[in-house]
Coordinates of C-alpha atoms in Angstrom, one line a residue:
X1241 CA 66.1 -61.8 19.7
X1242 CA 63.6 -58.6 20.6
X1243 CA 64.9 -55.5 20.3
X1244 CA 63.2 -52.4 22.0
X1245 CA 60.4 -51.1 21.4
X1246 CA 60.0 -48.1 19.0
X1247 CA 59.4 -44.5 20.1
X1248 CA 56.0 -44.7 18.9
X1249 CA 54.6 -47.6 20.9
X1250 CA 55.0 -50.1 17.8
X1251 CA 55.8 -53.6 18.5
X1252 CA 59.6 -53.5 18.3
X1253 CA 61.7 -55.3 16.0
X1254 CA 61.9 -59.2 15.9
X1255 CA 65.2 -59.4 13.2
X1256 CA 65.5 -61.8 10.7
X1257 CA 63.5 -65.1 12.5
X1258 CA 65.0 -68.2 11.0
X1259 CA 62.7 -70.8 13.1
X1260 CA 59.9 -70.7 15.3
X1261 CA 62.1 -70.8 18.1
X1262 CA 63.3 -67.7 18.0
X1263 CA 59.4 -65.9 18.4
X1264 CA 59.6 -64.8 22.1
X1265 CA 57.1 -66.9 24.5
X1266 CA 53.8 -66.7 23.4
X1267 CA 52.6 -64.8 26.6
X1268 CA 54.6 -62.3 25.4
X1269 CA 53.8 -61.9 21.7
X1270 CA 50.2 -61.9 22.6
X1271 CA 50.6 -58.9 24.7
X1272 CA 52.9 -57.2 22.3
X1273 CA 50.1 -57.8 19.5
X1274 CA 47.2 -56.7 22.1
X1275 CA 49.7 -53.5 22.9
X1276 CA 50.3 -52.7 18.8
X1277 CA 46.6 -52.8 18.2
X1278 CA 45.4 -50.4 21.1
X1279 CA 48.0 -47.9 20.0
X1280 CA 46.7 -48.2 16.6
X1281 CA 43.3 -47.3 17.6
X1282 CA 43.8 -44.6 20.1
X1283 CA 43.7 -40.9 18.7
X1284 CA 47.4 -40.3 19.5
X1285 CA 48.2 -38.6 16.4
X1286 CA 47.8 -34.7 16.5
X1287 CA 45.9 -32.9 14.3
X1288 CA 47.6 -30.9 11.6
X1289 CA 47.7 -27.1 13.0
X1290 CA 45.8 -24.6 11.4
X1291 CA 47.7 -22.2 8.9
X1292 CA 47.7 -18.8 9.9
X1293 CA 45.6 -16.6 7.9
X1294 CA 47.1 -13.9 5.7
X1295 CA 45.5 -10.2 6.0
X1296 CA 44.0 -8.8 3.0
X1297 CA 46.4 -6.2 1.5
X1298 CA 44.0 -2.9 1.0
X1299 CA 45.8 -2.6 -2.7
X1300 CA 44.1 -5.9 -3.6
X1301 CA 41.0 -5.4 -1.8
X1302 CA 40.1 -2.0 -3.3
X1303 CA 41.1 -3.5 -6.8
X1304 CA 38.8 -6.5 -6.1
X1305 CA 36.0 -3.9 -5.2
X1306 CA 36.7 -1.7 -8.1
X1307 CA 36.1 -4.8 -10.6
X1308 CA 32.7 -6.6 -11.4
X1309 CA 32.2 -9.4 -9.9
X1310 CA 35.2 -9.7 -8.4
X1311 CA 34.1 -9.7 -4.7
X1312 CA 31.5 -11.9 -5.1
X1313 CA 33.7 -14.6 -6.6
X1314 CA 36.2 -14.0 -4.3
X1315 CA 33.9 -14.3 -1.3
X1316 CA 33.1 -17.9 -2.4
X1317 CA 36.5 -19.0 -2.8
X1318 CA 37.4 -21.4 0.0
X1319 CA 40.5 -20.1 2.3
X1320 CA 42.6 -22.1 0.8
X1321 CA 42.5 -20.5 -2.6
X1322 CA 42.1 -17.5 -0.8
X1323 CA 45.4 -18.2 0.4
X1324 CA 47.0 -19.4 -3.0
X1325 CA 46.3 -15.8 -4.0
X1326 CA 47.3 -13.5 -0.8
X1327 CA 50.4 -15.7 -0.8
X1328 CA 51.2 -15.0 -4.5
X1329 CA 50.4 -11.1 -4.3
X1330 CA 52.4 -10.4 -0.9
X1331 CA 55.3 -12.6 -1.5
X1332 CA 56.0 -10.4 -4.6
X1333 CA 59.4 -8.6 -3.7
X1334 CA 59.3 -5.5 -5.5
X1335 CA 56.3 -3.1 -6.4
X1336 CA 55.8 -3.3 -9.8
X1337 CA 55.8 -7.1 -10.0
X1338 CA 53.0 -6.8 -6.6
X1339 CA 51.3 -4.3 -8.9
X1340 CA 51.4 -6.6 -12.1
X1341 CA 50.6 -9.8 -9.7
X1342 CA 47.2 -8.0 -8.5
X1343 CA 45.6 -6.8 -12.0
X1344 CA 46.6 -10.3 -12.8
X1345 CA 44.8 -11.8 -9.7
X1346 CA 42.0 -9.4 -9.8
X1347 CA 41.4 -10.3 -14.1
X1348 CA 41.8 -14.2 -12.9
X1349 CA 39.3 -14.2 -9.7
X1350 CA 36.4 -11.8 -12.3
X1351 CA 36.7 -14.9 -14.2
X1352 CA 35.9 -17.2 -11.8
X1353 CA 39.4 -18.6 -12.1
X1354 CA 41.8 -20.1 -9.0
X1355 CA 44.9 -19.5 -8.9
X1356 CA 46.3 -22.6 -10.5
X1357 CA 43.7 -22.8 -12.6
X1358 CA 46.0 -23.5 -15.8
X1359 CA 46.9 -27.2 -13.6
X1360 CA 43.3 -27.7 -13.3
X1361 CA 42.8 -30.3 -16.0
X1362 CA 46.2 -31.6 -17.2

């Protein structure tokens, strides 16, 4: 009636039970349950992996130092919106729209604003 056990160390698959004598010997349950929890509580599961970090592009950098403010707002973003925005600027494919995307970035980040800040509040 037991089928094997998962890949992951669950408990396995019992199928549809119909009566209670089709639940394995209770030996066995027990150390099936006992097995199930333990694997539940170890720390098997793997930590996400870091994402890389994204260089600062010197066209962005000097416009961020050019602008009031901007560097000091920018230095108090977290990485992550750090990396909303270096993804945004260098993903652009040709020059002018990299050009357009940091005055845009730059205007945004003097204004204290994240990159998705228009999703902020909806």
């Amino acid at each position: 009636v037991c089928s094997e056990e998962t890949a992951g160390g669950g408990m396995g698959n019992f199928g549809k039970l119909t009566g209670i004598d089709e639940l394995p010997p209770a030996g066995e349950l027990k150390d099936r349950f006992r097995a199930s929890a333990e694997a539940a509580q170890s720390p098997e599961t793997s930590m996400p992996k870091p994402k890389p970090k994204i260089p600062m592009p010197d066209d962005l950098a000097a416009a961020l130092t050019g602008a009031k403010g901007a560097m000091k707002v920018w230095d108090g973003f977290t990485d992550a919106q750090r990396r909303d925005y270096l993804d945004w600027v260098t993903s652009a494919k040709r020059e002018a729209t990299r050009e357009k995307r940091i005055a845009t970035a730059v205007e945004w980040i003097a204004e204290g604003k994240r990159r998705n800040w228009k999703y902020e509040n909806c």
